[in-house]
Coordinates of C-alpha atoms in Angstrom, one line a residue:
X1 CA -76.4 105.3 1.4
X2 CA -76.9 108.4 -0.5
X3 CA -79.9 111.0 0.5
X4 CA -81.2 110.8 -3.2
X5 CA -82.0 107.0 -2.7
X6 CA -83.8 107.3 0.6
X7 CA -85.7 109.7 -0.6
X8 CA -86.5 108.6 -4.3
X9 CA -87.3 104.8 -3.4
X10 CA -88.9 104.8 -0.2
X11 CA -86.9 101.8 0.8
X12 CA -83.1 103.4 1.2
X13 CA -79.9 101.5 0.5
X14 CA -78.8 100.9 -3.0
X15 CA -81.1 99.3 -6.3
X16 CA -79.6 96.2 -7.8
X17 CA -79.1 96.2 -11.0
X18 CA -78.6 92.6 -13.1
X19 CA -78.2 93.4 -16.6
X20 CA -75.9 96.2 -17.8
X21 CA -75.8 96.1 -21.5
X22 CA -76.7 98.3 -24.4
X23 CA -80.0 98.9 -22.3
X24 CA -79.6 98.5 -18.6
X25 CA -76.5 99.9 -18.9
X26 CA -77.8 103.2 -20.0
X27 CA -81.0 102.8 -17.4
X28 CA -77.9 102.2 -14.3
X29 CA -76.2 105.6 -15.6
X30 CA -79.4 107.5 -15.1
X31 CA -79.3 106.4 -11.8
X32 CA -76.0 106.8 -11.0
X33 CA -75.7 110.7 -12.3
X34 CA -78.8 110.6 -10.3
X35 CA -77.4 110.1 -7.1
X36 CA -78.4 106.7 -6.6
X37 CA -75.7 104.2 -5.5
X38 CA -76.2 101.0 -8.1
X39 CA -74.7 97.6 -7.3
X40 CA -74.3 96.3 -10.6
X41 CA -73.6 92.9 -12.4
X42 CA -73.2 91.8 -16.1
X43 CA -71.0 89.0 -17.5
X44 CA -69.3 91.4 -19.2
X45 CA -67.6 93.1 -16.0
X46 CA -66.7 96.4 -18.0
X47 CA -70.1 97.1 -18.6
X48 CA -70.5 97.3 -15.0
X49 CA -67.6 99.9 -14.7
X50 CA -69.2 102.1 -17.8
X51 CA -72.0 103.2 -16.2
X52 CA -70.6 103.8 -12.8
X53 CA -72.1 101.4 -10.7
X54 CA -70.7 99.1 -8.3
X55 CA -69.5 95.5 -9.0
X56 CA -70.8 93.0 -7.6
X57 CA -69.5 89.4 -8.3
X58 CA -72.6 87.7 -8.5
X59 CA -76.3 87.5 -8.4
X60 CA -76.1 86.5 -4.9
X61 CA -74.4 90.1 -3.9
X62 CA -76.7 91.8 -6.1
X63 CA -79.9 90.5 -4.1
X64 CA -78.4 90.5 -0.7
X65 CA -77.7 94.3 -1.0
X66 CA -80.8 96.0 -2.2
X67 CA -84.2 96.1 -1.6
X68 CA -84.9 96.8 -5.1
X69 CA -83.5 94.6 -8.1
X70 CA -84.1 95.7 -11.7
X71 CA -83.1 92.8 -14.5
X72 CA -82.2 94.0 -18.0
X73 CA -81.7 90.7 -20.0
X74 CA -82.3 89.2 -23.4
X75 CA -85.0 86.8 -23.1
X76 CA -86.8 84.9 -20.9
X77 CA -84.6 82.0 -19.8
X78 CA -81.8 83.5 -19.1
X79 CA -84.1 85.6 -17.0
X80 CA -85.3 82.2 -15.4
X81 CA -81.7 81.3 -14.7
X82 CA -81.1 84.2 -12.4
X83 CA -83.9 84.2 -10.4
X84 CA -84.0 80.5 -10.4
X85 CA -80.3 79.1 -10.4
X86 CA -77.8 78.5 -8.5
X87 CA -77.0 81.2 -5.5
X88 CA -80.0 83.0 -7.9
X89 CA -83.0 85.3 -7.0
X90 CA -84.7 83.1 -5.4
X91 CA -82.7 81.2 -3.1
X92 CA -81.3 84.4 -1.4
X93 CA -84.5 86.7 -1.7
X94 CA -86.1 88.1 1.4
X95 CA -89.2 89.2 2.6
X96 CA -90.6 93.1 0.7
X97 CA -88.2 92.9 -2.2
X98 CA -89.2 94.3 -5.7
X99 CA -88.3 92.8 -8.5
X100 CA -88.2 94.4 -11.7
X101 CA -87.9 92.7 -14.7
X102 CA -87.4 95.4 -17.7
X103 CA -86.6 92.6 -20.2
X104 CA -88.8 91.5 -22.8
X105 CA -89.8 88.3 -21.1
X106 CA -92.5 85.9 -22.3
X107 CA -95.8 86.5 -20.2
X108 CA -96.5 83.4 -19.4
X109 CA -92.8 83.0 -17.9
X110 CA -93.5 86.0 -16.1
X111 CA -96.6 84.7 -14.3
X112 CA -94.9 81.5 -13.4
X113 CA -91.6 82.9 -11.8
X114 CA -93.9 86.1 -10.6
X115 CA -95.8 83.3 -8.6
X116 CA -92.6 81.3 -6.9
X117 CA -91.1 84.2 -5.8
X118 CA -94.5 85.5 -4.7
X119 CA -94.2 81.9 -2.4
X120 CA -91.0 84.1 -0.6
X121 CA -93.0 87.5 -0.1
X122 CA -91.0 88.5 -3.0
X123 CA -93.0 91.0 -5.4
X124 CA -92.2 91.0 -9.4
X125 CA -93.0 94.0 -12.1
X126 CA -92.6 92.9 -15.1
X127 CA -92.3 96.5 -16.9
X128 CA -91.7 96.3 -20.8
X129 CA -89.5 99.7 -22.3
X130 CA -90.0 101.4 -25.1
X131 CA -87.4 104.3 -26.6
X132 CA -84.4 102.6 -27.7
X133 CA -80.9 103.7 -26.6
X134 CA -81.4 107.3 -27.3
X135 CA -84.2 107.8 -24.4
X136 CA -82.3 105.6 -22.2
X137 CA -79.2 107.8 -22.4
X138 CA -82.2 110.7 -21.5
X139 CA -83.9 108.9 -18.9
X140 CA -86.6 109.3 -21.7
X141 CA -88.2 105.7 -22.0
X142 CA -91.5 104.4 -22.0
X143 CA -92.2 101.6 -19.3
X144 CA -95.5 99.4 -19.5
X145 CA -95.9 97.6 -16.1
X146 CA -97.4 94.9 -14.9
X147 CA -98.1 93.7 -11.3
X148 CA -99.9 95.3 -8.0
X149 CA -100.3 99.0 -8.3
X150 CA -98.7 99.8 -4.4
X151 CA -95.8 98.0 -5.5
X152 CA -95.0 99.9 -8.7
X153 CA -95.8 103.0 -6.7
X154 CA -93.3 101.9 -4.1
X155 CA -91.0 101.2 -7.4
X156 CA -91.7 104.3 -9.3
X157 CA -89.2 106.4 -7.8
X158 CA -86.4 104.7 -9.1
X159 CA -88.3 104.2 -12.0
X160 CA -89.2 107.5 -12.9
X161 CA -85.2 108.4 -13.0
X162 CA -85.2 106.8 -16.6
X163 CA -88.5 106.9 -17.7
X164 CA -90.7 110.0 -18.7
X165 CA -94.1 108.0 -19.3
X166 CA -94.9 105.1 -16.8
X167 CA -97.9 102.8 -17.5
X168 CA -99.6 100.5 -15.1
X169 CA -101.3 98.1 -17.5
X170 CA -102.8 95.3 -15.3
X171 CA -101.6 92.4 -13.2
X172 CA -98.3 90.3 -13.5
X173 CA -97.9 89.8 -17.2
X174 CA -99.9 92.3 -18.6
X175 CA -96.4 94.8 -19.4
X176 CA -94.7 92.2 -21.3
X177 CA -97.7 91.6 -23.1
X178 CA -97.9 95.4 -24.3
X179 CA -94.5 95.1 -24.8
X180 CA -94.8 92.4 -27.4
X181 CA -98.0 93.5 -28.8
X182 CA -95.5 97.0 -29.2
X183 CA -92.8 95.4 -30.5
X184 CA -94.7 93.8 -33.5
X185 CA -95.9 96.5 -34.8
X186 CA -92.3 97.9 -34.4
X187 CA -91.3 95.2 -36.4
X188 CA -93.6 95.6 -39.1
X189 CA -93.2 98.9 -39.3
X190 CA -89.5 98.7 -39.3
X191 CA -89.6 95.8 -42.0
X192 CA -92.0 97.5 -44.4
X193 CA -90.8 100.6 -44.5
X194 CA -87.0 99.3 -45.0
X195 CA -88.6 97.4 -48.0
X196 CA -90.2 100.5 -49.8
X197 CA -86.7 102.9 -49.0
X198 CA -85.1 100.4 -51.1
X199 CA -87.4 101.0 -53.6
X200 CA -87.5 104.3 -54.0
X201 CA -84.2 103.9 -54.0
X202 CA -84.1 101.8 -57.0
X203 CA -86.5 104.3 -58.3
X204 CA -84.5 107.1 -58.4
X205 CA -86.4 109.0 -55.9
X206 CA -85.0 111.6 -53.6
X207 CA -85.2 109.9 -50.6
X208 CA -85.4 112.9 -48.2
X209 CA -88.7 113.9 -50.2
X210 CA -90.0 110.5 -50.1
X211 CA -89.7 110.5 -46.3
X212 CA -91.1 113.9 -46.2
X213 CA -94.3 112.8 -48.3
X214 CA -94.4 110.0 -46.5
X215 CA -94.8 111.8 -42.9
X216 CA -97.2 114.0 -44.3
X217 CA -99.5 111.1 -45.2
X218 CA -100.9 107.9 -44.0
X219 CA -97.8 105.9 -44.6
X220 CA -96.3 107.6 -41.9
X221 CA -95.0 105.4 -38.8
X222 CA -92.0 105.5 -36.2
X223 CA -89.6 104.3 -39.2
X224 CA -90.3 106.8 -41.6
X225 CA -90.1 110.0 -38.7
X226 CA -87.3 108.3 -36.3
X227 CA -85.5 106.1 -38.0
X228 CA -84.7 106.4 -41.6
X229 CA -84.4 110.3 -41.7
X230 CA -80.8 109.2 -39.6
X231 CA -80.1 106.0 -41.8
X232 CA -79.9 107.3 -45.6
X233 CA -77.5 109.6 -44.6
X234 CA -75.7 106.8 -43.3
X235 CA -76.3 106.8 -39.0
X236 CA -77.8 103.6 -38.4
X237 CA -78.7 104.6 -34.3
X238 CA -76.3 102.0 -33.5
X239 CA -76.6 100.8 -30.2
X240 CA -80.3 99.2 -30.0
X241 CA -82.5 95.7 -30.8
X242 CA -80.2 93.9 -32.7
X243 CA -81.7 91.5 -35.5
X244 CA -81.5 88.7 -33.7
X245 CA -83.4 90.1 -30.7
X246 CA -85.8 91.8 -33.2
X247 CA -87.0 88.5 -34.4
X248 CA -87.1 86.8 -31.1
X249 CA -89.5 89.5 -30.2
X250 CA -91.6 88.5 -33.1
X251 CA -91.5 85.0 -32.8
X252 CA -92.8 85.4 -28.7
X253 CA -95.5 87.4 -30.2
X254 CA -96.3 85.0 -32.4
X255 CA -96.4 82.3 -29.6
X256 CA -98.5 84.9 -27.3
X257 CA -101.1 85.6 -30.5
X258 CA -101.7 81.6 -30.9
X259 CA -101.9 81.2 -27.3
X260 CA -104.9 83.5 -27.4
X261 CA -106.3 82.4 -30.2
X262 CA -105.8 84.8 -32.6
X263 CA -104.7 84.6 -36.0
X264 CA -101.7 86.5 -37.2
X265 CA -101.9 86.6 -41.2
X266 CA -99.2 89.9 -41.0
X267 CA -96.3 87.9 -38.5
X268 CA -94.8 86.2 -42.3
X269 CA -93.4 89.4 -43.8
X270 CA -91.4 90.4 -40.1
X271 CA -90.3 87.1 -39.6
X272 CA -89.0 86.7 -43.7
X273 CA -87.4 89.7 -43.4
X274 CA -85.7 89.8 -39.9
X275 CA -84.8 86.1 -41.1
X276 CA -83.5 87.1 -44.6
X277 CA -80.8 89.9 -42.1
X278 CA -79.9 86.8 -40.2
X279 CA -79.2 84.8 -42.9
X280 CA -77.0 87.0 -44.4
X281 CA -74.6 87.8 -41.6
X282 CA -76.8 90.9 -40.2
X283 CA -77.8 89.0 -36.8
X284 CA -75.7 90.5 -34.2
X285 CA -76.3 94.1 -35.6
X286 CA -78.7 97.1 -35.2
X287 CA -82.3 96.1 -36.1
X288 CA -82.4 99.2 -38.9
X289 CA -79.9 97.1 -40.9
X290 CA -82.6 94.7 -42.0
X291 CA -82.6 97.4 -45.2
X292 CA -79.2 96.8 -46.2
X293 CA -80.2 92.7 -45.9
X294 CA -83.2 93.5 -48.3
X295 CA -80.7 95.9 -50.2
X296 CA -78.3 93.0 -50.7
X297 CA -81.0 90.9 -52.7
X298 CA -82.1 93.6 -54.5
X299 CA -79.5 94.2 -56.5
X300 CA -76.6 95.4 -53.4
X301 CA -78.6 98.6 -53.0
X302 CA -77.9 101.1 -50.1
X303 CA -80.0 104.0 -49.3
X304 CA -76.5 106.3 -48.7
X305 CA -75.8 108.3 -51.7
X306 CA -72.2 107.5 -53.3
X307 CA -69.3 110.2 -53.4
X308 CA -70.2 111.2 -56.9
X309 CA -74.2 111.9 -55.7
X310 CA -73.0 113.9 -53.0
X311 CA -70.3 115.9 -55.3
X312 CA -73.8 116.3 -58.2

C-alpha cells in the first residue's frame, strides 16, 4: 500500500477501477502517476496495462481488493450488469465500500441499484464528468456528484486527483441528472454550430474570422471556443464521446425531460443530426465529426482548406 493512498483516501489499500477506456483510462493514469496503486479491469485487458494499473481478472477481484471502486462505463446496463451479475458488485460487496459510478448512467437506474446496494451497507456516488479527454489526461475534469455529502468527502481524495472542480449537487441521482441536463446542451451546441461552420463554409467565409466573430458575440458557446478552432485545421480531439454515445446521451435526456414532465421542443435538431452521423458510417467516431456527416449532405463539404487554399 503506497503512503499517497493512505493518506489521500482516508481508507488505505488500493481504489478499484472498472472501466478503463478512452475515459477511465485517463482518470486510472492520474492516479497511478499519483502514487496510488489502481487495480484495474476492462474487457479490453490492454487498456488495463496503458495506464499502469494492475489487472485484475474480474469484477469479483476488483471489489474484493479496494475499499473504493470507481466505474467508467458506457451506459446504464452494462453498469447494472456489474454491480448486479454474476460474481458482480453486489454479491461480493462488504460493509463501508464506495462506489463511484463516473458513467453517464440514467438517474432513475442510479436510484434503484444506489438503493440494493444500500441493502449491503454499500454507499453509491453517482458523479457525472465533464472535460473530455484533454482534462482527463490533466486531471482537469469537472465532476457533478450525487449521494451523502460524508461519503463524497470520504471519496474526494481520490477524486480530486483527476478533477479540478468537484460538485455536490444533491442526493443519489442528482449528478447524473446535471450530467444529462450538461450533455444536452453540449449536444446542441455541438450540432448547431457544426451546421453553421458548414455554411460559412459554403459561403466562402474565412472560417478563422467567423469563429473569431463568433466568440466575440452571442453565438458564442464551448463549440465555437474549444472545439472548432482545432477541427478546420483538421484535429478533430480524437479521443472523446463518440456519435453513438453522443446521441444515447440525448435520447436519456429525452427520457429524463418526459419523465418530469417537461417538454423538449429543441431535442429534434440533436437527435436528426447525431442520427444523420450514424447513418452515414460516423457512429463509432469522435462526436465533432457530426460536421463532416452534415458536410456529406451538403454537397461533400469539409471545413479543412484543400492544398491549393493553403498554397493561395
Amino acid at each position: 500500500m503506497s503512503d499517497v493512498t493512505s493518506e489521500k483516501s482516508g481508507r488505505g489499500g488500493p481504489v478499484g477501477f472498472i472501466g478503463l477506456g478512452n475515459m477511465g483510462g485517463r482518470m486510472a493514469r492520474c492516479l497511478v502517476d499519483a502514487g496510488v496503486e489502481v487495480i484495474g479491469f476492462d474487457t479490453v485487458a490492454a487498456n488495463v496495462a496503458d495506464c499502469g494499473a494492475t489487472r485484475a481478472t474480474s469484477v469479483k477481484d476488483v471489489i474484493s481488493s479496494a475499499d473504493v471502486v470507481l466505474l467508467s462505463l458506457p451506459h446504464s446496463r452494462i453498469v447494472e450488469s456489474v454491480v448486479r451479475g454474476a460474481d458482480g458488485i453486489l454479491e461480493h460487496s462488504s460493509p463501508g465500500q464506495i462506489i463511484v459510478d463516473l458513467s453517464t448512467s440514467e438517474p432513475a437506474s442510479t436510484k434503484v441499484l444506489a438503493a440494493e446496494l444500500a441493502q449491503r451497507e454499500v454507499a453509491l456516488l453517482d458523479a457525472g464528468i465533464s472535460g473530455g479527454a484533454a482534462a482527463a489526461e490533466k486531471g482537469a475534469l469537472t465532476l457533478m456528484v450525487g449521494g451523502q455529502r460524508d461519503v463524497l468527502e470520504s471519496a474526494r481524495p481520490i477524486l480530486d486527483l483527476f478533477s479540478a472542480k468537484v460538485f455536490h449537487c444533491g442526493d443519489v441521482g442528482a449528478g447524473h441528472t446535471v450530467k444529462l441536463l450538461n450533455n444536452f446542451l453540449n449536444a446542441i451546441s455541438l450540432s448547431a454550430t457544426a451546421e453553421v461552420m458548414v455554411a460559412g463554409r459554403k459561403a466562402g467565409l474565412d472560417l478563422d474570422v467567423l469563429l473569431d466573430v463568433l466568440n466575440s458575440s452571442s453565438g458564442v458557446n464551448f463549440a465555437t471556443q474549444n472545439r472548432f478552432p482545432k477541427i478546420i485545421h483538421g484535429d478533430y480531439l480524437e479521443g472523446g464521446l463518440t456519435n453513438s454515445l453522443m446521441m444515447k446521451d440525448v435520447l436519456a435526456y429525452c427520457d429524463l425531460a418526459a419523465g418530469l414532465g417537461v417538454t423538449s421542443p429543441n431535442s429534434s435538431a440533436p437527435v436528426a443530426a447525431f442520427g444523420l452521423a450514424i447513418q452515414l458510417g460516423y457512429a463509432d467516431r469522435i462526436s465533432n465529426t457530426v460536421v463532416d456527416a452534415i458536410g456529406d449532405l451538403s454537397g461533400n463539404v469539409r471545413l479543412q482548406p484543400t492544398t491549393n487554399e493553403d498554397d493561395a
